[in-house]
């Protein structure tokens, strides 16, 4: 019995040491800057970028967004834009302006953990981003019908909303090259070089969370391939909490099957982050008849910066806006 007890003690100590080592040394490394992601934003004209506005969240925080009123006439509805991983509201400036010019009341959010919203790279708990989005709608009350448009990780988060009990917060969903899952056929290893994952720490934290231990969820687990200039203004590192929340839930198939509101997907044929040709099969496998459009000659960032791609996105928003709505 004594020998067995000693063995169990040694196993326990070894396990604790392994957990400690993974938490301390198992974080993400910084990947080489991905220039075809960083460089295109240098061409954007930000001289007419709206100033930040703020809304109150339930935890007392004031979270940031940019407001783009329709340039003429009465708003035909509203569009809420969600930026991609590491980004902020300014990265969607071109897309937001185009929607405003098309007659939509448009809002581009600094999602908590990014830009001027909260602590950069971190949130308090998984599920806080859903609470924030609900608080935004309650505070601002955007005109109906409402379309949620998410790009990349923002598209993944829009999908998370669309497959949840909160899906009726919006009438329509437009997903732009959305992150679906690292287990989905759309996934490229390391997202084509955009992401470095601290797997030892990530896996350890996931296991601890299953045991109800979330005290270490503020540790960083993802590092994005930003250059030095972009890293100073954007969000190069995500904590476990933020990484788990700004995406669909882990069972992405269940999320897809739970979506009931009108939805469309656009992706560039030359997307270097995801496999563009796999989006349609992913939705079909889940039994969802979601139109997927691939834009020729467009890569990942080009989807939100190229003039032709932006025109296609606005056209999809208009098509959703004049079609069926989610039942409220």
Tab-separated table of C-alpha atoms in Angstrom:
chain	number	residue	atom	x	y	z
A	1	UNK	CA	0.000	0.000	0.000
A	2	UNK	CA	2.816	2.375	0.840
A	3	UNK	CA	4.510	1.738	-2.497
A	4	UNK	CA	1.234	2.336	-4.334
A	5	UNK	CA	0.710	5.565	-2.439
A	6	UNK	CA	4.211	6.742	-3.322
A	7	UNK	CA	3.616	5.927	-6.983
A	8	UNK	CA	0.339	7.852	-6.985
A	9	UNK	CA	2.051	10.797	-5.297
A	10	UNK	CA	4.827	10.801	-7.880
A	11	UNK	CA	2.302	10.640	-10.705
A	12	UNK	CA	0.391	13.563	-9.194
A	13	UNK	CA	3.555	15.609	-8.776
A	14	UNK	CA	4.618	14.784	-12.333
A	15	UNK	CA	1.246	15.831	-13.681
A	16	UNK	CA	1.371	19.122	-11.803
A	17	UNK	CA	4.872	19.788	-13.097
A	18	UNK	CA	3.771	19.023	-16.668
A	19	UNK	CA	0.808	21.399	-16.326
A	20	UNK	CA	3.017	24.123	-14.872
A	21	UNK	CA	5.590	23.713	-17.636
A	22	UNK	CA	2.907	23.904	-20.342
A	23	UNK	CA	1.381	27.030	-18.799
A	24	UNK	CA	4.726	28.768	-18.324
A	25	UNK	CA	6.637	27.741	-21.442
A	26	UNK	CA	3.932	26.499	-23.835
A	27	UNK	CA	2.779	29.845	-25.198
A	28	UNK	CA	2.801	30.945	-28.852
A	29	UNK	CA	5.888	32.147	-30.683
A	30	UNK	CA	5.769	35.224	-32.889
A	31	UNK	CA	5.330	34.215	-36.555
A	32	UNK	CA	7.075	35.994	-39.395
A	33	UNK	CA	5.084	38.994	-40.615
A	34	UNK	CA	2.685	38.039	-43.399
A	35	UNK	CA	3.132	40.913	-45.823
A	36	UNK	CA	0.178	40.114	-48.087
A	37	UNK	CA	-2.019	40.621	-45.002
A	38	UNK	CA	-0.236	43.685	-43.618
A	39	UNK	CA	0.699	45.657	-46.730
A	40	UNK	CA	-2.700	46.192	-48.434
A	41	UNK	CA	-4.001	48.437	-45.643
A	42	UNK	CA	-1.330	51.044	-46.468
A	43	UNK	CA	-3.369	52.037	-49.513
A	44	UNK	CA	-6.555	52.840	-47.555
A	45	UNK	CA	-7.518	56.507	-47.297
A	46	UNK	CA	-8.411	57.110	-43.649
A	47	UNK	CA	-8.856	60.883	-43.864
A	48	UNK	CA	-12.639	60.545	-43.517
A	49	UNK	CA	-12.543	57.881	-40.802
A	50	UNK	CA	-15.349	58.670	-38.315
A	51	UNK	CA	-14.404	59.350	-34.720
A	52	UNK	CA	-15.052	56.630	-32.204
A	53	UNK	CA	-18.373	56.552	-30.396
A	54	UNK	CA	-19.054	54.479	-27.286
A	55	UNK	CA	-21.839	52.416	-25.754
A	56	UNK	CA	-22.240	51.032	-22.216
A	57	UNK	CA	-21.749	47.314	-21.600
A	58	UNK	CA	-23.324	45.457	-18.688
A	59	UNK	CA	-20.020	45.308	-16.789
A	60	UNK	CA	-19.758	49.113	-16.794
A	61	UNK	CA	-17.226	49.294	-19.641
A	62	UNK	CA	-17.607	51.798	-22.476
A	63	UNK	CA	-16.977	49.944	-25.713
A	64	UNK	CA	-16.074	51.593	-29.006
A	65	UNK	CA	-17.616	51.643	-32.466
A	66	UNK	CA	-17.701	53.858	-35.560
A	67	UNK	CA	-20.922	55.191	-37.037
A	68	UNK	CA	-21.510	55.602	-40.786
A	69	UNK	CA	-24.889	57.233	-41.550
A	70	UNK	CA	-26.429	56.676	-44.998
A	71	UNK	CA	-25.166	59.363	-47.348
A	72	UNK	CA	-28.615	60.151	-48.723
A	73	UNK	CA	-32.244	59.478	-47.904
A	74	UNK	CA	-33.738	57.375	-45.151
A	75	UNK	CA	-31.838	54.285	-44.015
A	76	UNK	CA	-33.109	51.117	-45.700
A	77	UNK	CA	-31.915	49.115	-42.692
A	78	UNK	CA	-28.755	48.738	-40.664
A	79	UNK	CA	-25.516	46.810	-41.016
A	80	UNK	CA	-23.215	45.864	-38.133
A	81	UNK	CA	-19.652	45.004	-39.169
A	82	UNK	CA	-17.289	42.713	-37.258
A	83	UNK	CA	-13.563	42.913	-38.061
A	84	UNK	CA	-11.157	40.025	-38.478
A	85	UNK	CA	-8.617	38.602	-36.046
A	86	UNK	CA	-6.160	41.172	-34.665
A	87	UNK	CA	-8.144	43.970	-36.333
A	88	UNK	CA	-10.368	46.839	-35.234
A	89	UNK	CA	-13.148	48.974	-36.692
A	90	UNK	CA	-10.794	51.021	-38.889
A	91	UNK	CA	-9.840	47.938	-40.931
A	92	UNK	CA	-13.432	47.874	-42.228
A	93	UNK	CA	-13.512	51.550	-43.195
A	94	UNK	CA	-13.797	50.952	-46.948
A	95	UNK	CA	-16.541	48.363	-46.516
A	96	UNK	CA	-18.447	50.535	-44.041
A	97	UNK	CA	-18.377	53.556	-46.356
A	98	UNK	CA	-19.699	51.475	-49.249
A	99	UNK	CA	-22.652	50.256	-47.177
A	100	UNK	CA	-23.431	53.814	-46.057
A	101	UNK	CA	-23.325	54.990	-49.675
A	102	UNK	CA	-25.762	52.192	-50.539
A	103	UNK	CA	-28.264	53.580	-48.015
A	104	UNK	CA	-27.564	51.498	-44.918
A	105	UNK	CA	-27.046	52.836	-41.408
A	106	UNK	CA	-23.689	51.185	-40.769
A	107	UNK	CA	-21.739	50.468	-37.592
A	108	UNK	CA	-18.203	49.079	-37.367
A	109	UNK	CA	-17.373	47.699	-33.925
A	110	UNK	CA	-14.158	47.565	-31.951
A	111	UNK	CA	-14.928	44.126	-30.542
A	112	UNK	CA	-13.867	43.894	-26.882
A	113	UNK	CA	-10.186	42.985	-26.658
A	114	UNK	CA	-9.435	45.086	-29.766
A	115	UNK	CA	-8.989	48.742	-30.595
A	116	UNK	CA	-10.425	51.027	-27.935
A	117	UNK	CA	-12.649	48.379	-26.333
A	118	UNK	CA	-11.399	46.874	-23.082
A	119	UNK	CA	-8.017	45.268	-22.477
A	120	UNK	CA	-6.225	44.550	-25.724
A	121	UNK	CA	-6.045	40.823	-26.410
A	122	UNK	CA	-8.192	39.663	-23.511
A	123	UNK	CA	-11.753	39.428	-22.198
A	124	UNK	CA	-13.141	38.458	-18.809
A	125	UNK	CA	-14.940	35.236	-19.759
A	126	UNK	CA	-15.992	33.144	-22.740
A	127	UNK	CA	-19.421	34.462	-23.695
A	128	UNK	CA	-18.670	38.103	-22.924
A	129	UNK	CA	-18.599	39.023	-26.620
A	130	UNK	CA	-22.167	37.803	-27.076
A	131	UNK	CA	-23.217	39.875	-24.070
A	132	UNK	CA	-21.447	42.917	-25.552
A	133	UNK	CA	-23.196	42.558	-28.907
A	134	UNK	CA	-26.568	42.292	-27.193
A	135	UNK	CA	-25.710	45.379	-25.118
A	136	UNK	CA	-24.771	47.285	-28.290
A	137	UNK	CA	-28.147	46.548	-29.855
A	138	UNK	CA	-29.970	47.512	-26.664
A	139	UNK	CA	-28.087	50.807	-26.369
A	140	UNK	CA	-28.070	51.893	-30.031
A	141	UNK	CA	-31.235	50.176	-31.338
A	142	UNK	CA	-30.143	50.039	-35.003
A	143	UNK	CA	-32.822	50.376	-37.661
A	144	UNK	CA	-34.449	47.205	-38.920
A	145	UNK	CA	-33.942	45.042	-40.843
A	146	UNK	CA	-30.536	44.317	-39.334
A	147	UNK	CA	-27.716	42.462	-41.051
A	148	UNK	CA	-24.660	41.172	-39.199
A	149	UNK	CA	-21.605	41.111	-41.477
A	150	UNK	CA	-18.469	39.429	-40.146
A	151	UNK	CA	-15.058	39.074	-41.772
A	152	UNK	CA	-12.672	36.164	-41.056
A	153	UNK	CA	-12.735	35.607	-37.267
A	154	UNK	CA	-15.547	38.162	-37.166
A	155	UNK	CA	-17.369	35.917	-39.631
A	156	UNK	CA	-16.760	33.003	-37.298
A	157	UNK	CA	-18.218	34.986	-34.415
A	158	UNK	CA	-21.202	36.006	-36.565
A	159	UNK	CA	-21.718	32.292	-37.247
A	160	UNK	CA	-21.527	31.659	-33.488
A	161	UNK	CA	-24.389	34.151	-33.015
A	162	UNK	CA	-26.361	32.760	-35.963
A	163	UNK	CA	-26.271	29.264	-34.477
A	164	UNK	CA	-27.181	30.325	-30.946
A	165	UNK	CA	-30.316	31.205	-29.007
A	166	UNK	CA	-29.558	34.852	-29.834
A	167	UNK	CA	-29.773	34.359	-33.601
A	168	UNK	CA	-32.930	36.461	-33.849
A	169	UNK	CA	-31.042	39.567	-32.771
A	170	UNK	CA	-30.436	40.030	-36.509
A	171	UNK	CA	-32.565	39.490	-39.587
A	172	UNK	CA	-29.738	38.301	-41.828
A	173	UNK	CA	-26.120	37.118	-41.681
A	174	UNK	CA	-23.377	37.699	-44.237
A	175	UNK	CA	-20.140	35.798	-43.608
A	176	UNK	CA	-16.985	36.980	-45.384
A	177	UNK	CA	-14.270	34.277	-45.551
A	178	UNK	CA	-15.362	33.116	-42.084
A	179	UNK	CA	-13.210	31.085	-39.728
A	180	UNK	CA	-15.225	27.900	-39.184
A	181	UNK	CA	-12.915	25.595	-37.209
A	182	UNK	CA	-9.385	24.272	-37.184
A	183	UNK	CA	-11.062	20.892	-37.729
A	184	UNK	CA	-13.080	21.985	-40.757
A	185	UNK	CA	-11.963	21.289	-44.356
A	186	UNK	CA	-11.718	25.050	-44.890
A	187	UNK	CA	-8.737	25.229	-42.514
A	188	UNK	CA	-5.142	25.593	-43.685
A	189	UNK	CA	-2.300	24.682	-41.260
A	190	UNK	CA	-1.455	27.754	-39.155
A	191	UNK	CA	-4.075	29.607	-41.215
A	192	UNK	CA	-1.608	29.867	-44.063
A	193	UNK	CA	1.060	31.364	-41.810
A	194	UNK	CA	-1.189	33.984	-40.210
A	195	UNK	CA	-1.390	32.286	-36.818
A	196	UNK	CA	1.016	30.761	-34.326
A	197	UNK	CA	-0.732	28.642	-31.686
A	198	UNK	CA	0.850	27.796	-28.343
A	199	UNK	CA	-0.492	24.245	-28.460
A	200	UNK	CA	0.897	22.962	-25.130
A	201	UNK	CA	-0.670	25.893	-23.277
A	202	UNK	CA	-3.876	25.818	-25.355
A	203	UNK	CA	-4.468	22.112	-24.782
A	204	UNK	CA	-3.651	22.378	-21.086
A	205	UNK	CA	-6.055	25.277	-20.613
A	206	UNK	CA	-8.791	23.433	-22.492
A	207	UNK	CA	-8.353	20.428	-20.192
A	208	UNK	CA	-8.336	22.622	-17.088
A	209	UNK	CA	-11.531	24.319	-18.247
A	210	UNK	CA	-13.228	20.939	-18.527
A	211	UNK	CA	-12.370	20.495	-14.849
A	212	UNK	CA	-13.900	23.878	-14.079
A	213	UNK	CA	-10.549	25.647	-13.645
A	214	UNK	CA	-10.435	28.916	-15.598
A	215	UNK	CA	-8.022	30.956	-13.474
A	216	UNK	CA	-5.355	30.852	-16.203
A	217	UNK	CA	-7.564	31.764	-19.160
A	218	UNK	CA	-5.965	35.208	-19.499
A	219	UNK	CA	-2.696	33.661	-20.684
A	220	UNK	CA	-1.903	34.230	-24.385
A	221	UNK	CA	-2.358	31.279	-26.743
A	222	UNK	CA	-2.406	32.855	-30.234
A	223	UNK	CA	0.056	35.188	-31.950
A	224	UNK	CA	-0.727	36.773	-35.318
A	225	UNK	CA	1.697	37.554	-38.136
A	226	UNK	CA	1.568	41.344	-37.870
A	227	UNK	CA	4.515	43.538	-38.731
A	228	UNK	CA	5.866	45.983	-36.148
A	229	UNK	CA	3.822	48.944	-37.384
A	230	UNK	CA	0.552	47.011	-37.384
A	231	UNK	CA	1.279	45.323	-34.046
A	232	UNK	CA	1.482	48.710	-32.332
A	233	UNK	CA	-2.092	49.645	-33.277
A	234	UNK	CA	-3.791	46.276	-33.730
A	235	UNK	CA	-3.968	43.187	-31.479
A	236	UNK	CA	-1.106	40.730	-32.082
A	237	UNK	CA	-1.875	38.291	-29.237
A	238	UNK	CA	-5.071	36.633	-27.978
A	239	UNK	CA	-5.696	35.131	-24.563
A	240	UNK	CA	-7.426	31.773	-24.234
A	241	UNK	CA	-10.703	33.519	-23.347
A	242	UNK	CA	-10.641	35.733	-26.432
A	243	UNK	CA	-9.451	32.954	-28.733
A	244	UNK	CA	-12.291	30.688	-27.591
A	245	UNK	CA	-14.960	33.371	-27.868
A	246	UNK	CA	-14.172	35.148	-31.148
A	247	UNK	CA	-15.032	32.117	-33.276
A	248	UNK	CA	-17.803	29.507	-33.572
A	249	UNK	CA	-18.253	27.062	-30.720
A	250	UNK	CA	-15.985	23.975	-30.904
A	251	UNK	CA	-18.728	21.762	-32.372
A	252	UNK	CA	-19.007	23.798	-35.564
A	253	UNK	CA	-21.299	21.249	-37.216
A	254	UNK	CA	-23.859	21.678	-34.441
A	255	UNK	CA	-23.593	25.459	-34.849
A	256	UNK	CA	-24.186	25.232	-38.596
A	257	UNK	CA	-27.185	22.943	-38.124
A	258	UNK	CA	-28.697	25.325	-35.573
A	259	UNK	CA	-28.725	28.332	-37.933
A	260	UNK	CA	-32.197	29.296	-39.140
A	261	UNK	CA	-31.876	32.891	-40.348
A	262	UNK	CA	-31.115	33.880	-43.960
A	263	UNK	CA	-27.361	33.665	-44.535
A	264	UNK	CA	-24.844	34.032	-47.339
A	265	UNK	CA	-21.100	33.452	-47.635
A	266	UNK	CA	-18.511	35.244	-49.766
A	267	UNK	CA	-14.855	34.274	-50.073
A	268	UNK	CA	-12.021	35.173	-52.433
A	269	UNK	CA	-11.019	32.374	-54.788
A	270	UNK	CA	-7.351	33.133	-53.995
A	271	UNK	CA	-7.805	33.204	-50.209
A	272	UNK	CA	-4.471	32.227	-48.644
A	273	UNK	CA	-5.858	31.753	-45.112
A	274	UNK	CA	-8.664	29.282	-45.877
A	275	UNK	CA	-9.490	26.736	-48.587
A	276	UNK	CA	-12.087	28.716	-50.530
A	277	UNK	CA	-13.445	25.693	-52.412
A	278	UNK	CA	-14.353	23.926	-49.154
A	279	UNK	CA	-16.903	26.398	-47.809
A	280	UNK	CA	-19.801	25.114	-49.866
A	281	UNK	CA	-19.226	21.445	-48.897
A	282	UNK	CA	-18.967	22.394	-45.219
A	283	UNK	CA	-22.405	24.018	-45.242
A	284	UNK	CA	-23.914	21.283	-47.403
A	285	UNK	CA	-22.631	18.576	-45.049
A	286	UNK	CA	-24.490	20.306	-42.229
A	287	UNK	CA	-27.683	20.288	-44.266
A	288	UNK	CA	-27.737	24.067	-44.704
A	289	UNK	CA	-28.595	25.475	-48.122
A	290	UNK	CA	-26.437	28.584	-47.800
A	291	UNK	CA	-25.389	30.383	-51.006
A	292	UNK	CA	-21.590	30.497	-51.218
A	293	UNK	CA	-19.990	32.828	-53.751
A	294	UNK	CA	-16.314	32.718	-54.660
A	295	UNK	CA	-14.827	35.884	-56.134
A	296	UNK	CA	-12.223	35.338	-58.831
A	297	UNK	CA	-8.843	37.008	-58.353
A	298	UNK	CA	-9.531	38.029	-54.744
A	299	UNK	CA	-7.419	36.970	-51.766
A	300	UNK	CA	-8.206	37.179	-48.049
A	301	UNK	CA	-7.632	40.886	-47.386
A	302	UNK	CA	-8.676	41.829	-50.903
A	303	UNK	CA	-12.171	40.712	-49.958
A	304	UNK	CA	-12.612	43.829	-47.785
A	305	UNK	CA	-10.398	46.246	-49.737
A	306	UNK	CA	-10.811	45.514	-53.456
A	307	UNK	CA	-13.422	47.775	-55.072
A	308	UNK	CA	-15.043	44.964	-57.039
A	309	UNK	CA	-15.183	42.686	-53.994
A	310	UNK	CA	-16.766	45.431	-51.896
A	311	UNK	CA	-19.387	46.002	-54.586
A	312	UNK	CA	-20.176	42.277	-54.517
A	313	UNK	CA	-20.484	42.321	-50.724
A	314	UNK	CA	-22.857	45.299	-50.763
A	315	UNK	CA	-24.919	43.560	-53.448
A	316	UNK	CA	-25.232	40.496	-51.202
A	317	UNK	CA	-26.288	42.710	-48.284
A	318	UNK	CA	-28.932	44.332	-50.489
A	319	UNK	CA	-30.189	40.930	-51.628
A	320	UNK	CA	-30.521	39.766	-48.035
A	321	UNK	CA	-32.218	43.014	-47.074
A	322	UNK	CA	-34.929	42.593	-49.703
A	323	UNK	CA	-35.498	38.896	-49.027
A	324	UNK	CA	-36.824	36.872	-46.113
A	325	UNK	CA	-35.945	37.823	-42.555
A	326	UNK	CA	-35.315	35.818	-39.419
A	327	UNK	CA	-38.596	35.300	-37.598
A	328	UNK	CA	-38.729	37.552	-34.503
